[in-house]
Coordinates of C-alpha atoms in Angstrom, one line a residue:
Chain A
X449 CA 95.4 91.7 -75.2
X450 CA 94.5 89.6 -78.6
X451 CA 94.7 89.8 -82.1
X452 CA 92.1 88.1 -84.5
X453 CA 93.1 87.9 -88.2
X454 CA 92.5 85.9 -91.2
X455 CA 95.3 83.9 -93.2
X456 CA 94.0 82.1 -95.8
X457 CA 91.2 80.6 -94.9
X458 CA 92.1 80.2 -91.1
X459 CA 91.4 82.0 -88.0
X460 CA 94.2 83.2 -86.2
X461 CA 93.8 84.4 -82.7
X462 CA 97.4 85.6 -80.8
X463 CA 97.2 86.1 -77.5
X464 CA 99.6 88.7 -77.2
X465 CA 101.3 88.5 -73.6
X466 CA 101.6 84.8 -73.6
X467 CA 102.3 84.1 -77.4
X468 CA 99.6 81.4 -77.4
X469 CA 98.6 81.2 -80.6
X470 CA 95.1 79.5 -81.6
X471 CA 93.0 78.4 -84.6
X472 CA 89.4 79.1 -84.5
X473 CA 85.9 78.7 -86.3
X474 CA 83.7 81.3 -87.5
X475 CA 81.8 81.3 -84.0
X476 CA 84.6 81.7 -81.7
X477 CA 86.0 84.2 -83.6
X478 CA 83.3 86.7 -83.8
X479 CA 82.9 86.2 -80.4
X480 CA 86.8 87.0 -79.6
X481 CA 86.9 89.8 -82.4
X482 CA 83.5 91.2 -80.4
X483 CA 85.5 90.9 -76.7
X484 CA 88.3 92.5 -78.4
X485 CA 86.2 95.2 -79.9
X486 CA 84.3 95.5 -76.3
X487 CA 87.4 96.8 -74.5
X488 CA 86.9 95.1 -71.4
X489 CA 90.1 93.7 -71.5
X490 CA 92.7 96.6 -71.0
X491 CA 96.6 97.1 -72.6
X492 CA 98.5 95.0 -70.2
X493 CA 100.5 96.9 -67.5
X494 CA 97.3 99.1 -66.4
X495 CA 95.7 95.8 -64.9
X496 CA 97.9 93.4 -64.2
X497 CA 96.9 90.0 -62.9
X498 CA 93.3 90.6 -64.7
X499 CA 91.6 87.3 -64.5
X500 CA 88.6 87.4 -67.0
X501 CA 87.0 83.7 -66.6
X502 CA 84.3 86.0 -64.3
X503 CA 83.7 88.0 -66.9
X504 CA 83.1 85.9 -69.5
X505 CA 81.0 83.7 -67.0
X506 CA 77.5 82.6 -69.3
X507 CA 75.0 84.9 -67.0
X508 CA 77.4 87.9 -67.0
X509 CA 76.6 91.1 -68.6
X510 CA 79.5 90.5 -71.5
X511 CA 78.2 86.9 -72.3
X512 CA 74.7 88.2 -72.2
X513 CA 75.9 91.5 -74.7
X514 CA 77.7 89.2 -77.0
X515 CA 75.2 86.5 -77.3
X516 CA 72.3 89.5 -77.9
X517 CA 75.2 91.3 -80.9
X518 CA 75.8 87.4 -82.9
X519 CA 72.5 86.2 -82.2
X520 CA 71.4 86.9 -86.1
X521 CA 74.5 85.1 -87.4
X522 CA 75.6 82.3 -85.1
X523 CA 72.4 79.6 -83.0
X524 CA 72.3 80.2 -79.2
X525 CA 73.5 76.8 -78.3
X526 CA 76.7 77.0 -80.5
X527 CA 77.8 80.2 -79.1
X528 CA 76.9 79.0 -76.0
X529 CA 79.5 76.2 -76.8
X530 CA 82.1 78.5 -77.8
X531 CA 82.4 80.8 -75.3
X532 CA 82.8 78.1 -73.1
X533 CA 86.1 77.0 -74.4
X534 CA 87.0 80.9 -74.6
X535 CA 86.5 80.8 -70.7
X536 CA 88.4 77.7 -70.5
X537 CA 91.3 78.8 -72.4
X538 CA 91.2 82.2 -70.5
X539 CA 91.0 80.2 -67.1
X540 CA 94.1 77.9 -68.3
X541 CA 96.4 81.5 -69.2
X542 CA 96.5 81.2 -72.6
X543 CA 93.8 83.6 -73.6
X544 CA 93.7 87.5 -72.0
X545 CA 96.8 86.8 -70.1
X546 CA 98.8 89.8 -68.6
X547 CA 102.2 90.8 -68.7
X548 CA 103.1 89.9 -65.0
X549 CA 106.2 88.0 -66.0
X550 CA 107.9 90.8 -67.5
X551 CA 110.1 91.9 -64.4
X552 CA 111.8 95.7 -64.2
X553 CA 115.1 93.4 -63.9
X554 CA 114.4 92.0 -67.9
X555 CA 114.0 95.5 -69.3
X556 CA 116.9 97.4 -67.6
X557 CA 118.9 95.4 -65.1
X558 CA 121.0 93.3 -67.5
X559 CA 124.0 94.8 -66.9
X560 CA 126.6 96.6 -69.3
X561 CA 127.6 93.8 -71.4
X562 CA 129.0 94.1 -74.8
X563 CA 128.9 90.5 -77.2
X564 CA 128.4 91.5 -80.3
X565 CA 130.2 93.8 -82.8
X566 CA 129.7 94.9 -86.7
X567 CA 133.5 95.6 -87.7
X568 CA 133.5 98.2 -90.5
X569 CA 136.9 96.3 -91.9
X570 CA 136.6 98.8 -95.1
X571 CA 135.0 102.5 -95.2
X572 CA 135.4 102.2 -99.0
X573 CA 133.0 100.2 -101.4
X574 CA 133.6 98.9 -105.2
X575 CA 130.3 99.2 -105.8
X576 CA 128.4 102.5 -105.4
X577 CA 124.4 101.0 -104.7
X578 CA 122.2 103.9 -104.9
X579 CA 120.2 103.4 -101.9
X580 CA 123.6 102.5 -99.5
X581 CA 122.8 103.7 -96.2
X582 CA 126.9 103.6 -95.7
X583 CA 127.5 106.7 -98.2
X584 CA 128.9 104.0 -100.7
X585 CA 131.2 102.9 -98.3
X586 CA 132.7 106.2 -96.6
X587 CA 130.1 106.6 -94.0
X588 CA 129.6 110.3 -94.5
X589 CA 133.8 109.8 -93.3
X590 CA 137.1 109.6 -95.1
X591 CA 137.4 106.4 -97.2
X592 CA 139.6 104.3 -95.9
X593 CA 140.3 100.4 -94.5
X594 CA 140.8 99.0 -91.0
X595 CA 144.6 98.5 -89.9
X596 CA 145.3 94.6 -88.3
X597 CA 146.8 96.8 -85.3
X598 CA 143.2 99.1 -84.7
X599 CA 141.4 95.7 -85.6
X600 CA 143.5 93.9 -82.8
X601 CA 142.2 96.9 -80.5
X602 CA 138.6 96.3 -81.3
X603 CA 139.0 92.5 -80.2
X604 CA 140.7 92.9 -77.2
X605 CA 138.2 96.0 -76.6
X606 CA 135.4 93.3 -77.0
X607 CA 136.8 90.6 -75.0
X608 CA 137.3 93.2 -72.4
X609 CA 133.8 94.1 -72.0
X610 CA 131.9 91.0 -72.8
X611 CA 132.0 90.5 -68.9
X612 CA 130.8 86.3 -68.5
X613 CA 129.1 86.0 -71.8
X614 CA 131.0 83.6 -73.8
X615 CA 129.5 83.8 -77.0
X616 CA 130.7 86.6 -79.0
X617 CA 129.7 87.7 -82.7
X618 CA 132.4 89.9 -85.0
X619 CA 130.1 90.9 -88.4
X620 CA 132.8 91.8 -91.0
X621 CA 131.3 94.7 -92.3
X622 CA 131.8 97.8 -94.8
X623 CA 132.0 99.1 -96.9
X624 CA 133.1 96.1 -98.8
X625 CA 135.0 94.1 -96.2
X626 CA 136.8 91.7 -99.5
X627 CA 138.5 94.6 -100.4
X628 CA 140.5 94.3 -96.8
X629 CA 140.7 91.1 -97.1
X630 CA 144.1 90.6 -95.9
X631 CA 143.2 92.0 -93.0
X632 CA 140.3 90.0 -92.4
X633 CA 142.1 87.0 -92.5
X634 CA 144.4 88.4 -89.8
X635 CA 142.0 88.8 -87.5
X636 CA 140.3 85.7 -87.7
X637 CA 143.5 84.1 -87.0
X638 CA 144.0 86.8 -83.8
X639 CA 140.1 86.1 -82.5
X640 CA 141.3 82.3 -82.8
X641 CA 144.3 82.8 -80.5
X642 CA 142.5 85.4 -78.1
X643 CA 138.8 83.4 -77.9
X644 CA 140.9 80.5 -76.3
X645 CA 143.3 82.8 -73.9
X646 CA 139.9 84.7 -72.5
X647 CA 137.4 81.0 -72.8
X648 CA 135.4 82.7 -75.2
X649 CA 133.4 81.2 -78.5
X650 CA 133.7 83.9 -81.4
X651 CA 131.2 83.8 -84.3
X652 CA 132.1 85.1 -87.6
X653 CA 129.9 86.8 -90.2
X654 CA 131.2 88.4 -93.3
X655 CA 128.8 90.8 -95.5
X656 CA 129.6 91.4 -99.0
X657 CA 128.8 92.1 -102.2
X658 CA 130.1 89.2 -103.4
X659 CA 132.7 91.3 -106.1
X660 CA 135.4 90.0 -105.1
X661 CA 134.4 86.2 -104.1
X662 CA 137.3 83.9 -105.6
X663 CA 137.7 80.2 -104.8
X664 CA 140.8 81.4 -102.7
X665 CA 138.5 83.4 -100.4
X666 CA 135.8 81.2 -100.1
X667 CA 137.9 78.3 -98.9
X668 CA 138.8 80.7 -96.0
X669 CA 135.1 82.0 -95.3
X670 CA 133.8 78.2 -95.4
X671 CA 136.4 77.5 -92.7
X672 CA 135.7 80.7 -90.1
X673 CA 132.4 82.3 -91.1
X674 CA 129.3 80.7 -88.9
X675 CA 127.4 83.0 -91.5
X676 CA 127.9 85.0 -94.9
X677 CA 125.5 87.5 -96.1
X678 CA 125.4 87.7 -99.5
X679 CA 124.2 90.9 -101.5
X680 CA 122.0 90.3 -104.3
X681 CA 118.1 92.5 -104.8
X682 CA 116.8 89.5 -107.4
X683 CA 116.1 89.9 -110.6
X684 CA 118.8 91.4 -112.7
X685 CA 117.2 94.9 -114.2
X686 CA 115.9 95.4 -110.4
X687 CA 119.0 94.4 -109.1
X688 CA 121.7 96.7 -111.8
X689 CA 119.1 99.4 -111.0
X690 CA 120.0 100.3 -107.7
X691 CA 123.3 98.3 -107.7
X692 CA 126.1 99.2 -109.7
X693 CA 129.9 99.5 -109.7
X694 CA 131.8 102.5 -108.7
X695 CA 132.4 103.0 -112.5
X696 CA 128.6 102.6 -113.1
X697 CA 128.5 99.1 -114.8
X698 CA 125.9 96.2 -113.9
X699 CA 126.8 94.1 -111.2
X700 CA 124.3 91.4 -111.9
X701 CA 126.2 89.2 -113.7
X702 CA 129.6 89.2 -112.5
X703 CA 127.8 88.6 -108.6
X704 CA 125.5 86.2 -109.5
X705 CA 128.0 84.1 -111.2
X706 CA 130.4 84.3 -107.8
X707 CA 127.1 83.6 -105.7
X708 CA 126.5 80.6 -107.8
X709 CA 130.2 79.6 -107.2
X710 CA 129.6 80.3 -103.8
X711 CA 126.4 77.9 -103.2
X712 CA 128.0 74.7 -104.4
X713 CA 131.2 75.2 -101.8
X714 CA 129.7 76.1 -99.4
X715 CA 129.3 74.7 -95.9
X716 CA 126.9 76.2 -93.5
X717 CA 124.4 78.8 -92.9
X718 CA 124.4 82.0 -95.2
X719 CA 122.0 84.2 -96.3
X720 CA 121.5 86.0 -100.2
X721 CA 120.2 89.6 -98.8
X722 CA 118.4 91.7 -100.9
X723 CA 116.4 95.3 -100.7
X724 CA 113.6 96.6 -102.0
X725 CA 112.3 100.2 -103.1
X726 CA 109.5 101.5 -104.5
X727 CA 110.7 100.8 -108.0
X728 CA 110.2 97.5 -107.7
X729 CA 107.1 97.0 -104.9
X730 CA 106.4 93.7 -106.8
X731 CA 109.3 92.3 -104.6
X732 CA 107.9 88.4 -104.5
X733 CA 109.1 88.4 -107.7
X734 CA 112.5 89.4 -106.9
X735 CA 112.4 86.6 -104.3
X736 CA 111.4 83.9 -106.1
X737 CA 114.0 85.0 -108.4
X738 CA 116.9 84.0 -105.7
X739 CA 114.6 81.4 -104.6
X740 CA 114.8 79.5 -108.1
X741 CA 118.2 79.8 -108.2
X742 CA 118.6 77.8 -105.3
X743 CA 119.7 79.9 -102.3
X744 CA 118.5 78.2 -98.8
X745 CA 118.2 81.5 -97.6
X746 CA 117.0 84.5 -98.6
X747 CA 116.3 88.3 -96.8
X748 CA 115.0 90.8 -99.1
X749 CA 114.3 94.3 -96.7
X750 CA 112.5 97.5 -97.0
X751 CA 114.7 100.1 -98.4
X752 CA 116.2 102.2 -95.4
X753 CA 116.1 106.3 -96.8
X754 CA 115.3 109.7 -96.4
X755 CA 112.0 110.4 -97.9
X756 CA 113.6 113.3 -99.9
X757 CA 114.7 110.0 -102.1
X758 CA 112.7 109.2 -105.3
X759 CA 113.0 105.3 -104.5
X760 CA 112.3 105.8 -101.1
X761 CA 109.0 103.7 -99.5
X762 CA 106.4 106.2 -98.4
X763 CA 103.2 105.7 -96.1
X764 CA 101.1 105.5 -99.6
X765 CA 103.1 102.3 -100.7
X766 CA 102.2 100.6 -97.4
X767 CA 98.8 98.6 -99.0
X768 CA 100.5 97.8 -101.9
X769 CA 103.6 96.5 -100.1
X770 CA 101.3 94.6 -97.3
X771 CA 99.7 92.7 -100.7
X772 CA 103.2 91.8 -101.6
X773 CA 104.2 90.1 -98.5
X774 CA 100.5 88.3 -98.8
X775 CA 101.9 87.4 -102.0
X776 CA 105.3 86.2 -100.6
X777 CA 103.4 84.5 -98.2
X778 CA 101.7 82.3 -100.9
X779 CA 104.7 81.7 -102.6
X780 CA 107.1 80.7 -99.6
X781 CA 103.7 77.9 -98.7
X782 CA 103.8 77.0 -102.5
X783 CA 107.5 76.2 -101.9
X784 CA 107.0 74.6 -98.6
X785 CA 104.1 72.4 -100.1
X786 CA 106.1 70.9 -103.2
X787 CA 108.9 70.2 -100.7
X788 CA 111.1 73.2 -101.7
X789 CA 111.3 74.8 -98.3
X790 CA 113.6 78.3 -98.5
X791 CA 114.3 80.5 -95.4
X792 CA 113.0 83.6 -95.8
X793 CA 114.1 85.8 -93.2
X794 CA 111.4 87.5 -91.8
X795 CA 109.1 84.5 -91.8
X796 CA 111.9 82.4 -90.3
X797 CA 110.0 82.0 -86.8
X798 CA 110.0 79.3 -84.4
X799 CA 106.7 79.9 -82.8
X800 CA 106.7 76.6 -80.5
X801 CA 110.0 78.3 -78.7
X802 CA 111.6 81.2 -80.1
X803 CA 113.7 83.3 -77.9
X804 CA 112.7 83.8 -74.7
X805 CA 110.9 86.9 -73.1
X806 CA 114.2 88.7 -71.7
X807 CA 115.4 88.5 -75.1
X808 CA 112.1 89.6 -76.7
X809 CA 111.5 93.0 -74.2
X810 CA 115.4 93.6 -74.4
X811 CA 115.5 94.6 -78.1
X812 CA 118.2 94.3 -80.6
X813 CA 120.9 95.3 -78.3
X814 CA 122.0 98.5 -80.0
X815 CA 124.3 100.7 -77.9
X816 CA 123.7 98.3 -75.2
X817 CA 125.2 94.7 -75.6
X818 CA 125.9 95.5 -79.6
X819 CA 128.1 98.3 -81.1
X820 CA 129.9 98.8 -84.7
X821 CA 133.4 100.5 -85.3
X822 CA 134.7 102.0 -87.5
X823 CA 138.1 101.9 -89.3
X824 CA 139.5 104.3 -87.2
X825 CA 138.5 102.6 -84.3
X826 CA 135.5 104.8 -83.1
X827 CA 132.6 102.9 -81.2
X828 CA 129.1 103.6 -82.3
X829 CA 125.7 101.7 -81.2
X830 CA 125.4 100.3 -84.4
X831 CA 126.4 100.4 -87.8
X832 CA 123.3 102.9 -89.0
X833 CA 124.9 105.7 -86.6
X834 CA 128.4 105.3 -87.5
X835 CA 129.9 108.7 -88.7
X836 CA 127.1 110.5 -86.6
X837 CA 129.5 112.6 -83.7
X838 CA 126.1 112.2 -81.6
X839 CA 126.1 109.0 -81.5
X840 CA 129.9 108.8 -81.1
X841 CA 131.0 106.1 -78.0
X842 CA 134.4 106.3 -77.6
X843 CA 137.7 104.7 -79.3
X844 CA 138.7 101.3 -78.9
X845 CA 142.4 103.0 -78.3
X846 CA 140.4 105.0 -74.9
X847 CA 142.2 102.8 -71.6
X848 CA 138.6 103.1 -70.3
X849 CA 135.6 103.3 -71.9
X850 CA 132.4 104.3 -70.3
X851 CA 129.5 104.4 -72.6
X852 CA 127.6 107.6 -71.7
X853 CA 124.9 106.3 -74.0
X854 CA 124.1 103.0 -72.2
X855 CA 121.4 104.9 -70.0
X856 CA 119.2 106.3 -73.2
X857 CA 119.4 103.1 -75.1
X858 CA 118.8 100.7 -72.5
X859 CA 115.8 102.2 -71.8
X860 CA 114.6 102.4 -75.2
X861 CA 112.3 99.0 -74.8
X862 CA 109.1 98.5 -75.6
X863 CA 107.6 99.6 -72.1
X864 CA 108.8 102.7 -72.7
X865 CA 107.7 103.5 -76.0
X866 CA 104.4 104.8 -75.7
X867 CA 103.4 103.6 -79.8
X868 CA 104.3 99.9 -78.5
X869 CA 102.0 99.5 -75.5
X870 CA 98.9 98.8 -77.5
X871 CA 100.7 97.0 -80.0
X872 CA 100.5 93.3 -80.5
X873 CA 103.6 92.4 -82.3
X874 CA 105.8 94.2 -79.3
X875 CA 106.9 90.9 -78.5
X876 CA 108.0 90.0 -82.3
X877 CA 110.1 93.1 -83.1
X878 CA 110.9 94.0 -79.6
X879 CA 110.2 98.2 -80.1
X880 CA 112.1 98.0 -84.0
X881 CA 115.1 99.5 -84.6
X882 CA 116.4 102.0 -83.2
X883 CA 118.1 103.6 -86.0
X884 CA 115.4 103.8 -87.8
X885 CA 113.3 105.5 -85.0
X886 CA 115.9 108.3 -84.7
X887 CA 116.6 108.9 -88.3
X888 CA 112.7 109.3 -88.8
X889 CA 112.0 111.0 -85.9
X890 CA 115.0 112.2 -84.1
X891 CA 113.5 110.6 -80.9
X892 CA 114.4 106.7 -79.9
X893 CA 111.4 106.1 -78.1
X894 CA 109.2 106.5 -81.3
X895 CA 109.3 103.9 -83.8
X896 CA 109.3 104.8 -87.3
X897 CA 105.8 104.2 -88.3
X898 CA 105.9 102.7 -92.0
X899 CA 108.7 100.2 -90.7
X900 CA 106.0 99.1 -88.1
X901 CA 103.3 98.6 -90.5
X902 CA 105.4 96.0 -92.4
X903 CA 107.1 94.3 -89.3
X904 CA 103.2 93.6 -88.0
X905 CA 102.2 92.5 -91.7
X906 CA 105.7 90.0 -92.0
X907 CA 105.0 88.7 -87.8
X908 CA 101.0 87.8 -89.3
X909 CA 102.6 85.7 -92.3
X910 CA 104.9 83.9 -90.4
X911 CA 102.3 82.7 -87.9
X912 CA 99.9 82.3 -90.9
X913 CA 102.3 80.2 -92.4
X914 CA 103.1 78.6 -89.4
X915 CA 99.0 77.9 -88.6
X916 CA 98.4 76.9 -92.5
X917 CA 100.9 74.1 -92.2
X918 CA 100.3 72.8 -88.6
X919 CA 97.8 69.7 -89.2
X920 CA 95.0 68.3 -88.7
X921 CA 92.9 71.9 -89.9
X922 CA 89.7 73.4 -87.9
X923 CA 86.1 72.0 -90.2
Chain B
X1128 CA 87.8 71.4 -78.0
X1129 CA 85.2 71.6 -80.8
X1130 CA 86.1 75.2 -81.5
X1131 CA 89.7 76.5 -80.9
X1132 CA 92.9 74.6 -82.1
X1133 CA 95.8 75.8 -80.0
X1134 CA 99.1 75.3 -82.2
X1135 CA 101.3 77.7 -80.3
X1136 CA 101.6 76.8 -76.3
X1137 CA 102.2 80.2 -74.1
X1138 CA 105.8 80.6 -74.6
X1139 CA 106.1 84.1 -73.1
X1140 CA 105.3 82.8 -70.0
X1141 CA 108.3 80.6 -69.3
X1142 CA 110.9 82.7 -67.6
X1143 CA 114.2 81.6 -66.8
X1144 CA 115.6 85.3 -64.8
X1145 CA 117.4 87.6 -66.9
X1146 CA 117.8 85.7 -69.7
X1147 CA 121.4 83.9 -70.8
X1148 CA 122.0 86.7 -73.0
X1149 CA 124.0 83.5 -75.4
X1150 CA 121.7 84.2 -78.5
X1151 CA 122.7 85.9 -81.6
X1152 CA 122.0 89.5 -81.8
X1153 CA 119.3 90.1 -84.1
X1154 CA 121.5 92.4 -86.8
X1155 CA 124.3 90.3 -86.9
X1156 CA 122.3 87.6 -89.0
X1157 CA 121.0 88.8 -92.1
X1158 CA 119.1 92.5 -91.8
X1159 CA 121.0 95.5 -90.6
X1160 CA 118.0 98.0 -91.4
X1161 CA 115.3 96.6 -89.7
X1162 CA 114.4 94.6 -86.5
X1163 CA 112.6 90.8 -85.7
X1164 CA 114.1 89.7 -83.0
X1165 CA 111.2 86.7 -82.4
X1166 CA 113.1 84.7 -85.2
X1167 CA 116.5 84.5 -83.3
X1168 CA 116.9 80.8 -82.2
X1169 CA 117.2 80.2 -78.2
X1170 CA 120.7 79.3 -77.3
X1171 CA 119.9 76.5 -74.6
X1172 CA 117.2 75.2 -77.0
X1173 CA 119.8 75.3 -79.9
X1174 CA 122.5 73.7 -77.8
X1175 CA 120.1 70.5 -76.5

């Protein structure tokens, strides 16, 4: 399988199974876009081990078809010329490639592994966002904060199941994890003292709204947190739109003056995380906002909400939201070009390595190797289905813990989701989230359709991007 | 070649068994509500 596209004024040809990407003139990519079109070449899995360098030989019945179809546009000899390398590239396996690597062992035989957890250190918010997927903090739940002892549990209930893997990941989470603080610290101080008992490396992450940020805390986060999320949607009216305190006040200005505080201390990789809805679908704006004031990295998502919601994204704010991220794309290379290079999340791809295959067929982890808890110690597969008594794992107080949901979520990879099979960014989002599949359509094999549409559009700008700043260019 | 320009080498096809399973997981850096996991770094390349 390929995908032909145009960014700027390149040529872009993926070839989907390998992850080969190629630039391409005019000639070869009519002649790919009409092979594509043709169908000869199958979804992978139906025809595995397909070699097509016969079929694309220059007397064959395709060559002969395709030369007859582009004669008007493109001279015999050039396309001649062109298909040649096609063949050569398809010959060498980085053009129509198959799937054949993918083994039955990478999608489901990984084992029952747990490494990574989200921590919900405080069911209870001081801010009260309108779009919080969290219920302002409570988690359709009782508000309330994490105790050091159920925290303890959650560590030890972590170490205990993260089998040989040695690095583990504890995301601080809410809620608003500042306003348990104390507790925080605590635990930081516990992982220290357990990480080195079980020969384990713990990662920290801490997501906040920032509220709260004093110099005190931030000494403390620079020291222990391999990463810090900071909330923030961009420009102030968009941002006190959606966000505001429990007692209804803008936020802007109080957390923009902590994140600002924030940036000059500290230390190491941290993210300002925004969201967008469809008040403000003009969301380049919003990140160029956080991008002028100076933030390394920035993440500003789709809005995740039930359609009943007035700011929710609906399928008829998909074109306009695809020309925003063509926007984006513009403005992260206008950046890149005057030497003023930010992260930007979803663009954020290494294309010459990247994670490798098991990782990208395996998914996000959710109820597999990744779960969240809560603050009364109950596991869930992630933090979207925490509260749910579906989705509902166990306890980290349970003396064993079996999680009767590892069948249905390991199997919830892209070779078993029918809407992925014919899909060429399966490798880039890995089947999408699963949370967002079964809050959209109760069912985790099918993906939630508008979330797929932007995933494909952000994967085309980060190998756009990518293509438009590999030199020397294509004449 | 006169015509193609490959600037991505076929990564999916280097295998290495099951995978380390060492990398971060994907909603632990900085989305929670949606999912690219192709921008996670490789551990063994990160740690070279």
């Amino acid at each position: 399988m390929i995908h032909c596209y145009q960014f700027n004024e390149h040529n872009i040809v993926l070839d989907v199974n390998s992850g080969a990407v190629h630039l391409v003139s005019g000639v070869a990519y009519d002649i790919l876009n009409f092979i594509h079109a043709s169908g000869v070449f199958p979804p992978p899995g139906e025809t595995p081990g397909t070699t097509p360098g016969g079929d694309l030989a220059p007397e064959g019945p395709l060559a002969i078809a395709l030369c007859a179809a582009l004669a008007e546009k493109h001279p015999a000899g050039v396309l001649t010329e062109a298909l040649a390398e096609i063949r050569a590239l398809a010959e060498a396996g980085m053009l129509f490639t198959d799937d054949s690597q993918v083994t039955p062992d990478m999608l489901e035989g990984r084992g029952a592994v747990i490494k990574a957890m989200c921590l919900h250190v405080a069911h209870d918010c001081n801010m009260a966002c309108r779009y919080c997927f969290g219920d302002t903090g409570a988690f359709s739940g009782p508000r309330g904060l994490l105790s050091r002892e159920t925290g303890k549990k959650a560590f030890d209930f972590l170490i205990r199941q993260s089998g040989a893997r040695r690095n583990l990941e504890i995301d601080f989470f809410g809620g608003e994890p500042l306003m348990n603080f104390g507790v925080v610290k605590e635990l930081v101080a516990y992982g220290r003292e357990q990480e080195k008992r079980a020969g384990k490396n713990i990662r920290f992450t801490l997501t906040t709204n920032g509220l709260l940020l004093d110099e005190e805390k931030e000494a403390f986060i620079n020291r222990h947190m391999d990463n810090v999320i900071l909330s923030l949607d961009g420009r102030p009216e968009v941002n006190d739109a959606m966000r505001k305190t429990v007692g209804g006040q803008s936020a802007y200005a109080r957390t923009a003056g902590n994140l600002r505080r924030f940036q000059q201390s500290r230390q190491g990789t941290y993210y300002v995380r925004g969201t967008f809805t469809k008040y403000n679908l003009d969301f380049s704006e919003d990140v160029r906002h956080l991008a002028e004031m100076g933030f390394p990295g920035v993440s500003v998502e789709p809005v995740v909400a039930d359609k009943t919601r007035d700011f929710a994204l609906r399928e008829e704010d998909v074109p306009r939201i695809l020309e925003e991220y063509d926007k984006l794309a513009q403005l992260y290379l206008e950046y890149a070009e005057r030497g003023q290079t930010f992260a930007f999340f979803h663009f954020n791809m290494d294309l010459s390595q990247g994670p490798c295959v098991v990782k990208r067929v395996s998914g996000c982890g959710a109820g597999t190797e990744y779960v969240a808890v809560s603050p009364e110690g109950d596991i869930y597969p992630c933090h979207q289905f925490v509260g749910e008594p579906d989705f509902k794992l166990g306890n980290v107080n349970d003396e064993g813990f079996h999680n009767a949901l590892y069948e249905r979520f390991n199997a919830a990879h892209i070779y078993n989701k029918p809407a992925c099979a014919g899909c060429w960014a399966k490798f880039y989002c890995s089947g999408g989230c699963h949370a967002n599949a079964w809050h959209e359509n109760e069912d985790l094999l099918k993906p939630y359709a508008l979330g797929c549409a932007l995933e494909k559009k952000r994967v085309e700008c980060a190998i756009g991007i990518a293509a438009h700043l590999a030199p020397p260019r294509l004449p | 070649m006169k015509h193609i320009k490959t600037i991505v080498k076929p990564v999916l096809k280097i295998v290495a068994g099951k995978g380390c399973g060492e990398c971060q997981t994907s909603c632990q850096s900085a989305c929670k509500t949606s999912c690219t996991v192709a921008n996670q770094e490789c551990e063994n390349i990160k740690r070279r």
